[in-house]
PDB file of C-alpha atoms in Angstrom:
ATOM      1  CA  MET A 348      27.794 -53.443  12.257  1.00 53.00           C
ATOM      2  CA  PRO A 349      28.255 -50.258   9.945  1.00 64.00           C
ATOM      3  CA  GLU A 350      30.876 -52.043   8.055  1.00 69.00           C
ATOM      4  CA  ALA A 351      28.659 -55.342   7.471  1.00 75.00           C
ATOM      5  CA  LEU A 352      26.163 -52.894   6.195  1.00 74.00           C
ATOM      6  CA  GLY A 353      28.363 -51.211   3.939  1.00 72.00           C
ATOM      7  CA  ALA A 354      29.482 -54.223   2.470  1.00 79.00           C
ATOM      8  CA  ALA A 355      25.834 -55.626   1.967  1.00 84.00           C
ATOM      9  CA  ALA A 356      25.097 -52.466   0.235  1.00 84.00           C
ATOM     10  CA  VAL A 357      27.884 -52.495  -1.966  1.00 84.00           C
ATOM     11  CA  ALA A 358      27.301 -56.095  -2.932  1.00 87.00           C
ATOM     12  CA  ALA A 359      23.608 -55.308  -3.304  1.00 89.00           C
ATOM     13  CA  LEU A 360      24.495 -52.407  -5.742  1.00 91.00           C
ATOM     14  CA  ALA A 361      27.290 -54.446  -8.017  1.00 91.00           C
ATOM     15  CA  ALA A 362      25.197 -57.793  -8.632  1.00 91.00           C
ATOM     16  CA  PRO A 363      22.326 -56.343 -10.807  1.00 93.00           C
ATOM     17  CA  HIS A 364      25.105 -55.413 -13.443  1.00 92.00           C
ATOM     18  CA  LEU A 365      25.698 -58.807 -13.747  1.00 91.00           C
ATOM     19  CA  LEU A 366      22.319 -59.972 -14.970  1.00 91.00           C
ATOM     20  CA  THR A 367      21.532 -59.944 -18.578  1.00 89.00           C
ATOM     21  CA  GLN A 368      19.297 -57.064 -19.050  1.00 90.00           C
ATOM     22  CA  THR A 369      17.190 -58.607 -21.908  1.00 88.00           C
ATOM     23  CA  ARG A 370      16.842 -62.037 -20.365  1.00 89.00           C
ATOM     24  CA  LEU A 371      14.691 -60.407 -17.417  1.00 92.00           C
ATOM     25  CA  SER A 372      11.217 -59.694 -17.595  1.00 92.00           C
ATOM     26  CA  ALA A 373      10.323 -55.823 -18.063  1.00 94.00           C
ATOM     27  CA  PRO A 374       8.584 -55.559 -14.762  1.00 94.00           C
ATOM     28  CA  SER A 375      11.183 -57.147 -12.854  1.00 95.00           C
ATOM     29  CA  ALA A 376      13.886 -55.242 -14.164  1.00 96.00           C
ATOM     30  CA  ILE A 377      12.172 -52.138 -13.600  1.00 96.00           C
ATOM     31  CA  ALA A 378      11.563 -52.917 -10.130  1.00 96.00           C
ATOM     32  CA  LEU A 379      15.253 -53.705  -9.409  1.00 96.00           C
ATOM     33  CA  TRP A 380      16.709 -50.772 -10.708  1.00 97.00           C
ATOM     34  CA  VAL A 381      14.319 -48.524  -8.853  1.00 97.00           C
ATOM     35  CA  SER A 382      15.469 -50.238  -6.004  1.00 97.00           C
ATOM     36  CA  VAL A 383      19.056 -50.188  -6.504  1.00 96.00           C
ATOM     37  CA  LEU A 384      18.730 -46.446  -7.405  1.00 96.00           C
ATOM     38  CA  ALA A 385      17.018 -46.108  -4.550  1.00 96.00           C
ATOM     39  CA  LEU A 386      19.552 -47.955  -2.238  1.00 95.00           C
ATOM     40  CA  ARG A 387      22.408 -45.540  -4.012  1.00 94.00           C
ATOM     41  CA  ALA A 388      20.497 -42.412  -2.707  1.00 93.00           C
ATOM     42  CA  ALA A 389      20.139 -43.830   0.825  1.00 91.00           C
ATOM     43  CA  LEU A 390      24.197 -44.424   0.807  1.00 90.00           C
ATOM     44  CA  ALA A 391      24.972 -40.951  -0.755  1.00 89.00           C
ATOM     45  CA  LEU A 392      23.153 -39.524   1.668  1.00 86.00           C
ATOM     46  CA  SER A 393      24.407 -41.681   4.911  1.00 84.00           C
ATOM     47  CA  LEU A 394      27.987 -41.070   3.483  1.00 82.00           C
ATOM     48  CA  VAL A 395      27.304 -36.963   3.387  1.00 82.00           C
ATOM     49  CA  VAL A 396      26.003 -37.559   7.141  1.00 77.00           C
ATOM     50  CA  ILE A 397      29.358 -39.512   7.952  1.00 75.00           C
ATOM     51  CA  ALA A 398      31.484 -36.705   6.175  1.00 72.00           C
ATOM     52  CA  VAL A 399      29.500 -34.214   8.098  1.00 69.00           C
ATOM     53  CA  LEU A 400      29.237 -35.640  11.652  1.00 69.00           C
ATOM     54  CA  TYR A 401      32.397 -38.204  11.682  1.00 66.00           C
ATOM     55  CA  LEU A 402      34.932 -36.665  10.002  1.00 62.00           C
ATOM     56  CA  PRO A 403      35.578 -33.593  12.069  1.00 59.00           C
ATOM     57  CA  ALA A 404      36.117 -35.936  15.423  1.00 57.00           C
ATOM     58  CA  THR A 405      39.180 -37.905  13.403  1.00 57.00           C
ATOM     59  CA  GLU A 406      42.526 -37.120  14.348  1.00 55.00           C
ATOM     60  CA  LEU A 407      43.554 -36.796  10.956  1.00 51.00           C
ATOM     61  CA  PHE A 408      41.001 -34.212  10.225  1.00 53.00           C
ATOM     62  CA  GLY A 409      42.036 -32.474  13.340  1.00 55.00           C
ATOM     63  CA  LEU A 410      45.785 -32.064  12.388  1.00 50.00           C
ATOM     64  CA  LEU A 411      44.423 -30.894   8.569  1.00 49.00           C
ATOM     65  CA  THR A 412      42.598 -28.320   9.966  1.00 53.00           C
ATOM     66  CA  ARG A 413      44.312 -27.054  13.100  1.00 54.00           C
ATOM     67  CA  TRP A 414      45.399 -23.733  11.222  1.00 50.00           C
ATOM     68  CA  CYS A 415      44.709 -21.308  13.774  1.00 51.00           C
ATOM     69  CA  ILE A 416      45.259 -18.895  10.817  1.00 47.00           C
ATOM     70  CA  HIS A 417      42.800 -16.215  12.821  1.00 46.00           C
ATOM     71  CA  ALA A 418      45.252 -16.079  15.444  1.00 47.00           C
ATOM     72  CA  VAL A 419      48.443 -15.515  13.697  1.00 44.00           C
ATOM     73  CA  ILE A 420      46.950 -13.065  11.325  1.00 45.00           C
ATOM     74  CA  PRO A 421      43.926 -11.426  13.336  1.00 49.00           C
ATOM     75  CA  PHE A 422      42.855  -9.374  10.521  1.00 43.00           C
ATOM     76  CA  PHE A 423      40.733 -12.035   9.435  1.00 42.00           C
ATOM     77  CA  ALA A 424      38.834 -12.433  12.018  1.00 45.00           C
ATOM     78  CA  THR A 425      38.698  -8.747  13.124  1.00 45.00           C
ATOM     79  CA  HIS A 426      37.687  -7.635   9.488  1.00 44.00           C
ATOM     80  CA  LEU A 427      36.074 -10.360   7.989  1.00 42.00           C
ATOM     81  CA  GLY A 428      34.978 -12.582  10.787  1.00 46.00           C
ATOM     82  CA  PHE A 429      37.050 -15.473   9.499  1.00 46.00           C
ATOM     83  CA  ASP A 430      38.061 -18.119  11.428  1.00 49.00           C
ATOM     84  CA  GLY A 431      40.575 -20.948  10.556  1.00 48.00           C
ATOM     85  CA  HIS A 432      38.539 -23.919  11.579  1.00 51.00           C
ATOM     86  CA  ARG A 433      35.917 -22.693   9.152  1.00 54.00           C
ATOM     87  CA  ILE A 434      37.729 -23.984   6.511  1.00 52.00           C
ATOM     88  CA  GLY A 435      37.736 -27.364   7.681  1.00 52.00           C
ATOM     89  CA  ASP A 436      34.008 -27.188   8.418  1.00 57.00           C
ATOM     90  CA  VAL A 437      32.811 -26.100   4.694  1.00 59.00           C
ATOM     91  CA  ALA A 438      35.234 -28.515   3.192  1.00 57.00           C
ATOM     92  CA  VAL A 439      33.020 -31.368   5.225  1.00 58.00           C
ATOM     93  CA  LEU A 440      29.830 -29.706   3.842  1.00 69.00           C
ATOM     94  CA  VAL A 441      31.105 -29.715   0.097  1.00 72.00           C
ATOM     95  CA  PRO A 442      29.606 -33.230  -0.680  1.00 73.00           C
ATOM     96  CA  ALA A 443      26.269 -32.220   0.712  1.00 76.00           C
ATOM     97  CA  LEU A 444      26.326 -28.958  -1.115  1.00 80.00           C
ATOM     98  CA  VAL A 445      27.097 -31.223  -4.538  1.00 80.00           C
ATOM     99  CA  ILE A 446      23.923 -33.468  -3.510  1.00 83.00           C
ATOM    100  CA  ALA A 447      21.866 -30.056  -3.068  1.00 85.00           C
ATOM    101  CA  ALA A 448      23.147 -28.577  -6.287  1.00 88.00           C
ATOM    102  CA  SER A 449      22.492 -32.042  -8.290  1.00 86.00           C
ATOM    103  CA  VAL A 450      18.940 -32.626  -7.024  1.00 88.00           C
ATOM    104  CA  LEU A 451      17.984 -28.610  -8.026  1.00 91.00           C
ATOM    105  CA  SER A 452      19.545 -29.046 -11.346  1.00 89.00           C
ATOM    106  CA  VAL A 453      17.497 -32.267 -11.713  1.00 89.00           C
ATOM    107  CA  GLY A 454      13.955 -30.782 -10.670  1.00 90.00           C
ATOM    108  CA  PHE A 455      15.001 -28.020 -12.963  1.00 90.00           C
ATOM    109  CA  GLY A 456      15.359 -29.782 -15.812  1.00 88.00           C
ATOM    110  CA  ILE A 457      12.406 -31.754 -15.533  1.00 88.00           C
ATOM    111  CA  TRP A 458      10.588 -28.596 -15.062  1.00 89.00           C
ATOM    112  CA  ARG A 459      12.041 -27.441 -18.230  1.00 88.00           C
ATOM    113  CA  GLY A 460      11.286 -30.215 -19.968  1.00 85.00           C
ATOM    114  CA  ALA A 461       7.687 -30.258 -18.885  1.00 86.00           C
ATOM    115  CA  ARG A 462       7.148 -27.113 -19.727  1.00 88.00           C
ATOM    116  CA  ALA A 463       9.057 -27.284 -23.362  1.00 86.00           C
ATOM    117  CA  ALA A 464       6.283 -30.021 -23.845  1.00 85.00           C
ATOM    118  CA  HIS A 465       3.453 -28.361 -23.104  1.00 85.00           C
ATOM    119  CA  GLY A 466       4.815 -25.028 -25.052  1.00 86.00           C
ATOM    120  CA  TRP A 467       5.404 -27.468 -27.895  1.00 84.00           C
ATOM    121  CA  LEU A 468       1.912 -29.041 -28.007  1.00 86.00           C
ATOM    122  CA  ARG A 469       0.239 -25.692 -27.540  1.00 87.00           C
ATOM    123  CA  ARG A 470       2.431 -23.877 -30.388  1.00 89.00           C
ATOM    124  CA  ASP A 471       2.539 -26.805 -32.761  1.00 88.00           C
ATOM    125  CA  SER A 472      -0.839 -28.730 -32.359  1.00 89.00           C
ATOM    126  CA  LEU A 473      -3.018 -29.382 -35.361  1.00 91.00           C
ATOM    127  CA  GLY A 474      -5.533 -31.165 -34.080  1.00 92.00           C
ATOM    128  CA  PRO A 475      -7.211 -34.775 -33.007  1.00 94.00           C
ATOM    129  CA  GLY A 476      -5.258 -37.635 -34.750  1.00 93.00           C
ATOM    130  CA  PRO A 477      -5.857 -41.576 -34.576  1.00 94.00           C
ATOM    131  CA  SER A 478      -6.306 -43.463 -31.560  1.00 91.00           C
ATOM    132  CA  SER A 479      -7.100 -40.355 -29.506  1.00 92.00           C
ATOM    133  CA  SER A 480      -3.649 -38.832 -30.359  1.00 94.00           C
ATOM    134  CA  VAL A 481      -2.798 -35.124 -31.178  1.00 94.00           C
ATOM    135  CA  ILE A 482      -1.361 -34.247 -34.437  1.00 95.00           C
ATOM    136  CA  VAL A 483       1.678 -31.840 -34.685  1.00 93.00           C
ATOM    137  CA  GLY A 484       3.463 -30.182 -37.482  1.00 90.00           C
ATOM    138  CA  GLY A 485       6.785 -31.152 -38.572  1.00 87.00           C
ATOM    139  CA  SER A 486       8.478 -33.473 -41.319  1.00 88.00           C
ATOM    140  CA  GLU A 487      10.160 -35.712 -38.797  1.00 90.00           C
ATOM    141  CA  VAL A 488       8.953 -38.918 -37.310  1.00 92.00           C
ATOM    142  CA  VAL A 489       7.839 -38.383 -33.941  1.00 92.00           C
ATOM    143  CA  VAL A 490       5.626 -40.440 -31.765  1.00 94.00           C
ATOM    144  CA  ALA A 491       5.679 -39.682 -28.135  1.00 93.00           C
ATOM    145  CA  ALA A 492       3.752 -39.501 -24.777  1.00 93.00           C
ATOM    146  CA  ALA A 493       4.206 -35.893 -23.603  1.00 90.00           C
ATOM    147  CA  GLY A 494       3.099 -34.129 -20.231  1.00 88.00           C
ATOM    148  CA  LEU A 495       3.301 -35.171 -16.525  1.00 89.00           C
ATOM    149  CA  ARG A 496      -0.025 -34.277 -14.964  1.00 86.00           C
ATOM    150  CA  ALA A 497      -2.155 -35.203 -18.233  1.00 87.00           C
ATOM    151  CA  PRO A 498      -0.174 -36.795 -20.631  1.00 90.00           C
ATOM    152  CA  ARG A 499      -1.290 -36.659 -24.502  1.00 92.00           C
ATOM    153  CA  VAL A 500       0.059 -39.301 -27.093  1.00 95.00           C
ATOM    154  CA  VAL A 501       1.905 -36.974 -29.884  1.00 94.00           C
ATOM    155  CA  VAL A 502       2.075 -37.997 -33.542  1.00 95.00           C
ATOM    156  CA  SER A 503       3.803 -35.674 -36.143  1.00 93.00           C
ATOM    157  CA  ALA A 504       2.391 -35.006 -39.742  1.00 94.00           C
ATOM    158  CA  GLY A 505       5.798 -36.615 -40.715  1.00 93.00           C
ATOM    159  CA  ALA A 506       5.199 -39.846 -39.125  1.00 94.00           C
ATOM    160  CA  LEU A 507       1.721 -39.944 -40.667  1.00 95.00           C
ATOM    161  CA  VAL A 508       3.238 -39.660 -44.159  1.00 94.00           C
ATOM    162  CA  GLN A 509       6.155 -42.158 -43.408  1.00 94.00           C
ATOM    163  CA  LEU A 510       4.849 -44.575 -41.175  1.00 95.00           C
ATOM    164  CA  ASP A 511       2.630 -47.391 -42.764  1.00 95.00           C
ATOM    165  CA  ASP A 512      -1.044 -48.077 -40.765  1.00 95.00           C
ATOM    166  CA  ALA A 513       0.920 -51.032 -39.041  1.00 96.00           C
ATOM    167  CA  GLU A 514       3.672 -49.208 -38.405  1.00 96.00           C
ATOM    168  CA  LEU A 515       1.620 -45.957 -36.641  1.00 96.00           C
ATOM    169  CA  ALA A 516      -0.522 -48.536 -35.090  1.00 96.00           C
ATOM    170  CA  ALA A 517       2.266 -49.883 -33.109  1.00 96.00           C
ATOM    171  CA  GLY A 518       3.847 -46.748 -32.800  1.00 96.00           C
ATOM    172  CA  LEU A 519       0.898 -45.694 -31.055  1.00 97.00           C
ATOM    173  CA  GLU A 520       0.212 -48.349 -28.681  1.00 97.00           C
ATOM    174  CA  HIS A 521       3.820 -48.150 -27.605  1.00 96.00           C
ATOM    175  CA  GLU A 522       3.029 -44.579 -26.414  1.00 95.00           C
ATOM    176  CA  TRP A 523      -0.206 -45.290 -24.665  1.00 96.00           C
ATOM    177  CA  GLY A 524       2.133 -48.266 -22.689  1.00 96.00           C
ATOM    178  CA  HIS A 525       4.118 -45.751 -21.245  1.00 95.00           C
ATOM    179  CA  VAL A 526       0.679 -43.636 -20.218  1.00 95.00           C
ATOM    180  CA  THR A 527      -1.350 -46.692 -19.294  1.00 95.00           C
ATOM    181  CA  ARG A 528       1.574 -47.877 -17.187  1.00 95.00           C
ATOM    182  CA  ARG A 529       2.288 -44.700 -15.693  1.00 94.00           C
ATOM    183  CA  HIS A 530       6.366 -44.902 -16.544  1.00 95.00           C
ATOM    184  CA  ARG A 531       6.587 -40.936 -16.391  1.00 93.00           C
ATOM    185  CA  PHE A 532       6.441 -41.318 -12.531  1.00 94.00           C
ATOM    186  CA  VAL A 533       8.898 -44.249 -12.603  1.00 96.00           C
ATOM    187  CA  ALA A 534      11.139 -42.014 -14.725  1.00 94.00           C
ATOM    188  CA  LEU A 535      10.863 -39.095 -12.490  1.00 94.00           C
ATOM    189  CA  ALA A 536      11.300 -41.034  -9.134  1.00 95.00           C
ATOM    190  CA  GLY A 537      14.308 -42.477 -11.196  1.00 95.00           C
ATOM    191  CA  GLN A 538      15.743 -39.157 -11.855  1.00 94.00           C
ATOM    192  CA  PHE A 539      15.597 -37.854  -8.432  1.00 94.00           C
ATOM    193  CA  LEU A 540      17.297 -40.896  -6.980  1.00 95.00           C
ATOM    194  CA  ALA A 541      20.167 -40.635  -9.774  1.00 94.00           C
ATOM    195  CA  GLY A 542      20.345 -36.844  -8.751  1.00 92.00           C
ATOM    196  CA  LEU A 543      20.625 -37.883  -5.117  1.00 91.00           C
ATOM    197  CA  SER A 544      23.286 -40.689  -5.672  1.00 91.00           C
ATOM    198  CA  ARG A 545      25.232 -38.406  -8.367  1.00 88.00           C
ATOM    199  CA  LEU A 546      28.487 -38.891  -6.208  1.00 85.00           C
ATOM    200  CA  LEU A 547      28.492 -42.527  -6.742  1.00 89.00           C
ATOM    201  CA  PRO A 548      30.007 -44.180  -9.543  1.00 91.00           C
ATOM    202  CA  GLY A 549      27.264 -46.131 -11.602  1.00 92.00           C
ATOM    203  CA  SER A 550      24.623 -44.242 -10.915  1.00 92.00           C
ATOM    204  CA  GLY A 551      24.120 -42.938 -14.545  1.00 92.00           C
ATOM    205  CA  ARG A 552      24.512 -46.016 -15.934  1.00 94.00           C
ATOM    206  CA  ALA A 553      21.859 -47.461 -13.274  1.00 95.00           C
ATOM    207  CA  LEU A 554      19.225 -44.859 -14.460  1.00 95.00           C
ATOM    208  CA  GLU A 555      20.575 -45.738 -18.099  1.00 94.00           C
ATOM    209  CA  HIS A 556      19.147 -49.466 -17.303  1.00 96.00           C
ATOM    210  CA  LEU A 557      15.830 -48.301 -15.864  1.00 96.00           C
ATOM    211  CA  SER A 558      15.359 -46.009 -19.092  1.00 94.00           C
ATOM    212  CA  PHE A 559      15.802 -49.345 -21.385  1.00 95.00           C
ATOM    213  CA  GLN A 560      13.354 -51.271 -19.090  1.00 96.00           C
ATOM    214  CA  LEU A 561      10.731 -48.799 -19.553  1.00 96.00           C
ATOM    215  CA  GLU A 562      10.932 -48.434 -23.059  1.00 95.00           C
ATOM    216  CA  ARG A 563      10.915 -52.967 -23.184  1.00 95.00           C
ATOM    217  CA  ASP A 564       7.859 -52.667 -21.065  1.00 96.00           C
ATOM    218  CA  ALA A 565       6.067 -50.396 -23.649  1.00 96.00           C
ATOM    219  CA  ASP A 566       7.349 -52.348 -26.195  1.00 96.00           C
ATOM    220  CA  GLU A 567       5.750 -55.342 -24.700  1.00 95.00           C
ATOM    221  CA  TYR A 568       2.592 -53.428 -24.438  1.00 96.00           C
ATOM    222  CA  ALA A 569       2.452 -52.319 -27.963  1.00 96.00           C
ATOM    223  CA  LEU A 570       3.176 -56.288 -28.899  1.00 95.00           C
ATOM    224  CA  ARG A 571       0.137 -57.676 -26.571  1.00 95.00           C
ATOM    225  CA  ARG A 572      -2.315 -54.889 -28.198  1.00 95.00           C
ATOM    226  CA  THR A 573      -1.038 -55.461 -32.189  1.00 95.00           C
ATOM    227  CA  GLY A 574       1.169 -58.334 -32.049  1.00 93.00           C
ATOM    228  CA  ASP A 575       3.292 -57.212 -35.182  1.00 94.00           C
ATOM    229  CA  ARG A 576       6.853 -57.240 -34.331  1.00 95.00           C
ATOM    230  CA  LEU A 577       8.263 -56.207 -37.592  1.00 95.00           C
ATOM    231  CA  ALA A 578       5.955 -53.233 -37.559  1.00 96.00           C
ATOM    232  CA  LEU A 579       6.693 -51.919 -34.320  1.00 96.00           C
ATOM    233  CA  ALA A 580      10.574 -52.636 -35.275  1.00 95.00           C
ATOM    234  CA  SER A 581      10.525 -50.456 -38.256  1.00 95.00           C
ATOM    235  CA  ALA A 582       8.451 -47.637 -36.571  1.00 95.00           C
ATOM    236  CA  ILE A 583      11.208 -47.466 -33.797  1.00 94.00           C
ATOM    237  CA  CYS A 584      14.032 -47.405 -36.199  1.00 93.00           C
ATOM    238  CA  LYS A 585      12.237 -44.726 -38.204  1.00 91.00           C
ATOM    239  CA  ALA A 586      12.030 -42.593 -35.310  1.00 91.00           C
ATOM    240  CA  ALA A 587      15.313 -42.951 -33.759  1.00 87.00           C
ATOM    241  CA  GLY A 588      16.575 -39.860 -35.892  1.00 75.00           C
ATOM    242  CA  SER A 589      13.671 -37.516 -34.749  1.00 73.00           C
ATOM    243  CA  ARG A 590      15.343 -34.791 -32.618  1.00 66.00           C
ATOM    244  CA  GLN A 591      12.561 -35.720 -29.955  1.00 60.00           C
ATOM    245  CA  GLY A 592      14.127 -39.123 -29.704  1.00 53.00           C
ATOM    246  CA  HIS A 593      15.839 -38.373 -26.364  1.00 60.00           C
ATOM    247  CA  SER A 594      13.257 -39.434 -23.756  1.00 68.00           C
ATOM    248  CA  THR A 595      12.429 -37.489 -20.507  1.00 77.00           C
ATOM    249  CA  PRO A 596      10.129 -38.000 -17.634  1.00 83.00           C
ATOM    250  CA  ALA A 597       7.783 -35.230 -19.249  1.00 84.00           C
ATOM    251  CA  LEU A 598       8.226 -36.680 -23.053  1.00 86.00           C
ATOM    252  CA  ALA A 599       8.524 -40.504 -23.977  1.00 88.00           C
ATOM    253  CA  SER A 600       9.360 -41.004 -27.425  1.00 88.00           C
ATOM    254  CA  LEU A 601       9.409 -43.852 -29.460  1.00 90.00           C
ATOM    255  CA  GLY A 602      12.847 -43.562 -30.526  1.00 86.00           C
ATOM    256  CA  GLY A 603      13.899 -43.644 -26.774  1.00 83.00           C
ATOM    257  CA  SER A 604      16.543 -45.275 -25.000  1.00 85.00           C
ATOM    258  CA  GLY A 605      18.097 -48.814 -26.329  1.00 88.00           C
ATOM    259  CA  VAL A 606      16.972 -48.612 -29.792  1.00 91.00           C
ATOM    260  CA  SER A 607      19.376 -50.898 -31.125  1.00 90.00           C
ATOM    261  CA  GLU A 608      18.816 -53.417 -28.394  1.00 91.00           C
ATOM    262  CA  ARG A 609      14.939 -53.336 -28.584  1.00 93.00           C
ATOM    263  CA  ILE A 610      15.340 -53.653 -32.450  1.00 93.00           C
ATOM    264  CA  ALA A 611      17.509 -56.697 -32.130  1.00 91.00           C
ATOM    265  CA  LEU A 612      14.885 -57.996 -29.378  1.00 91.00           C
ATOM    266  CA  LEU A 613      12.265 -57.430 -31.971  1.00 91.00           C
ATOM    267  CA  LEU A 614      13.665 -59.179 -34.757  1.00 89.00           C
ATOM    268  CA  GLY A 615      15.374 -61.894 -33.302  1.00 83.00           C
ATOM    269  CA  LYS A 616      13.242 -65.010 -32.518  1.00 67.00           C
ATOM    270  CA  PRO A 617      11.530 -64.249 -29.398  1.00 62.00           C
ATOM    271  CA  GLY A 618      12.470 -65.870 -26.401  1.00 58.00           C
ATOM    272  CA  SER A 619      11.257 -66.232 -22.851  1.00 62.00           C
ATOM    273  CA  SER A 620      12.975 -64.572 -20.052  1.00 68.00           C
ATOM    274  CA  SER A 621      15.191 -66.248 -17.640  1.00 79.00           C
ATOM    275  CA  ARG A 622      13.566 -67.712 -14.510  1.00 86.00           C
ATOM    276  CA  ALA A 623      16.654 -68.118 -12.847  1.00 89.00           C
ATOM    277  CA  GLY A 624      17.308 -64.451 -13.875  1.00 88.00           C
ATOM    278  CA  ASN A 625      14.158 -62.845 -13.014  1.00 91.00           C
ATOM    279  CA  ALA A 626      14.039 -64.989  -9.235  1.00 93.00           C
ATOM    280  CA  ALA A 627      18.096 -63.294  -8.798  1.00 92.00           C
ATOM    281  CA  ALA A 628      16.355 -59.943  -9.855  1.00 93.00           C
ATOM    282  CA  ARG A 629      13.335 -60.286  -7.291  1.00 94.00           C
ATOM    283  CA  LEU A 630      15.784 -61.210  -4.749  1.00 94.00           C
ATOM    284  CA  LEU A 631      18.059 -58.343  -5.079  1.00 94.00           C
ATOM    285  CA  SER A 632      15.056 -55.761  -5.482  1.00 95.00           C
ATOM    286  CA  VAL A 633      13.805 -56.981  -2.001  1.00 95.00           C
ATOM    287  CA  THR A 634      17.443 -56.734  -0.658  1.00 94.00           C
ATOM    288  CA  ALA A 635      18.291 -53.591  -1.974  1.00 94.00           C
ATOM    289  CA  ALA A 636      14.946 -52.191  -0.339  1.00 94.00           C
ATOM    290  CA  MET A 637      15.851 -53.829   2.886  1.00 93.00           C
ATOM    291  CA  LEU A 638      19.203 -52.352   2.667  1.00 92.00           C
ATOM    292  CA  THR A 639      17.587 -49.221   2.270  1.00 93.00           C
ATOM    293  CA  LEU A 640      15.330 -49.015   5.134  1.00 92.00           C
ATOM    294  CA  THR A 641      17.868 -50.086   7.304  1.00 89.00           C
ATOM    295  CA  LEU A 642      20.192 -47.071   6.129  1.00 85.00           C
ATOM    296  CA  ALA A 643      17.439 -44.906   6.585  1.00 85.00           C
ATOM    297  CA  ALA A 644      16.598 -45.847  10.204  1.00 83.00           C
ATOM    298  CA  ALA A 645      20.408 -46.363  11.323  1.00 77.00           C
ATOM    299  CA  THR A 646      21.736 -43.194   9.918  1.00 73.00           C
ATOM    300  CA  PRO A 647      19.890 -40.766  11.921  1.00 72.00           C
ATOM    301  CA  VAL A 648      20.436 -42.800  14.895  1.00 66.00           C
ATOM    302  CA  LEU A 649      24.230 -43.116  14.549  1.00 65.00           C
ATOM    303  CA  ALA A 650      24.523 -39.555  14.042  1.00 61.00           C
ATOM    304  CA  ALA A 651      22.512 -38.294  17.143  1.00 60.00           C
ATOM    305  CA  SER A 652      24.683 -40.678  19.323  1.00 58.00           C
ATOM    306  CA  ASP A 653      27.649 -39.014  18.030  1.00 54.00           C
ATOM    307  CA  TRP A 654      26.793 -35.446  17.864  1.00 50.00           C
ATOM    308  CA  ASP A 655      27.917 -34.571  21.514  1.00 55.00           C
ATOM    309  CA  GLN A 656      31.542 -36.079  20.409  1.00 55.00           C
ATOM    310  CA  VAL A 657      31.592 -34.321  17.406  1.00 54.00           C
ATOM    311  CA  ARG A 658      30.973 -30.779  18.922  1.00 53.00           C
ATOM    312  CA  GLN A 659      33.664 -31.610  21.524  1.00 52.00           C
ATOM    313  CA  ALA A 660      36.269 -32.522  19.028  1.00 51.00           C
ATOM    314  CA  GLN A 661      35.193 -29.013  17.459  1.00 52.00           C
ATOM    315  CA  SER A 662      35.750 -27.357  20.837  1.00 54.00           C
ATOM    316  CA  ASP A 663      38.943 -28.715  21.762  1.00 52.00           C
ATOM    317  CA  ARG A 664      40.180 -27.255  18.268  1.00 50.00           C
ATOM    318  CA  VAL A 665      39.417 -23.760  18.917  1.00 46.00           C
ATOM    319  CA  ALA A 666      40.703 -24.056  22.469  1.00 49.00           C
ATOM    320  CA  ASP A 667      43.940 -25.346  20.838  1.00 50.00           C
ATOM    321  CA  CYS A 668      44.376 -21.861  19.645  1.00 51.00           C
ATOM    322  CA  GLU A 669      44.000 -19.730  22.622  1.00 50.00           C
TER     323      GLU A 669
END
């Protein structure tokens, strides 16, 4: 049963990367990559539980950690409180410590980004701008949604000079799309889930796909409001070189993820999304969600059932030194 669950999880994680991202509707793709990141996080935590509770009970682990150095050199136990078996126990906890450090790093980065965005608005704000935006100083082309709790759409003085009326309107609508559709919360969840699953290969790529689809969704929101593909593509191109081009949960910039792909989509012949691809994306989203719930429910049960066996194995290793 655990082997089948693991194989199904691996297949559900690999399959979304085979889909053509530009042929999926943005909402379907966003749901897909959030569910994939959630499954990755659940799988990473399950692997940590296995490392902490199951490896100590294996024969190989017993052979590798049966050093009894504290019995051979009593100085370590008498003066340093050092137990040779604890080396193996600490080694088992390394993956859990790495995940905890990763999540703390993500949380600190988000907090620092939100604080930087708040300070930027407070320091450089020049007054109200078009479409309920806030004008900030600077010669670069910056159009962004800044903040987490109460986001504001920001436009720089450079953008007001370098963008024409149609480009400015399209860029502002793109940012209002981020605010209206609450993309900051999706990006926030994605960052934490990627932090939890950082030990698994491909988690960074999954987060990149999610960021790209959030930008696509905001592009489509802007097109529904303005209908001007050329103006939006031109505004994205002009904003791409800004130092504020990197998007974070607290700062969604017009020149964010996937600039070249988004411009190609806007300038190319408008095409409909793939019906088969969207159906596959929805099926994979549901599958990943079900596997996530299964892993979340099964892991504590399996861990509790084998806890006594793990403690007995540890006791046996200690007894071998006496």
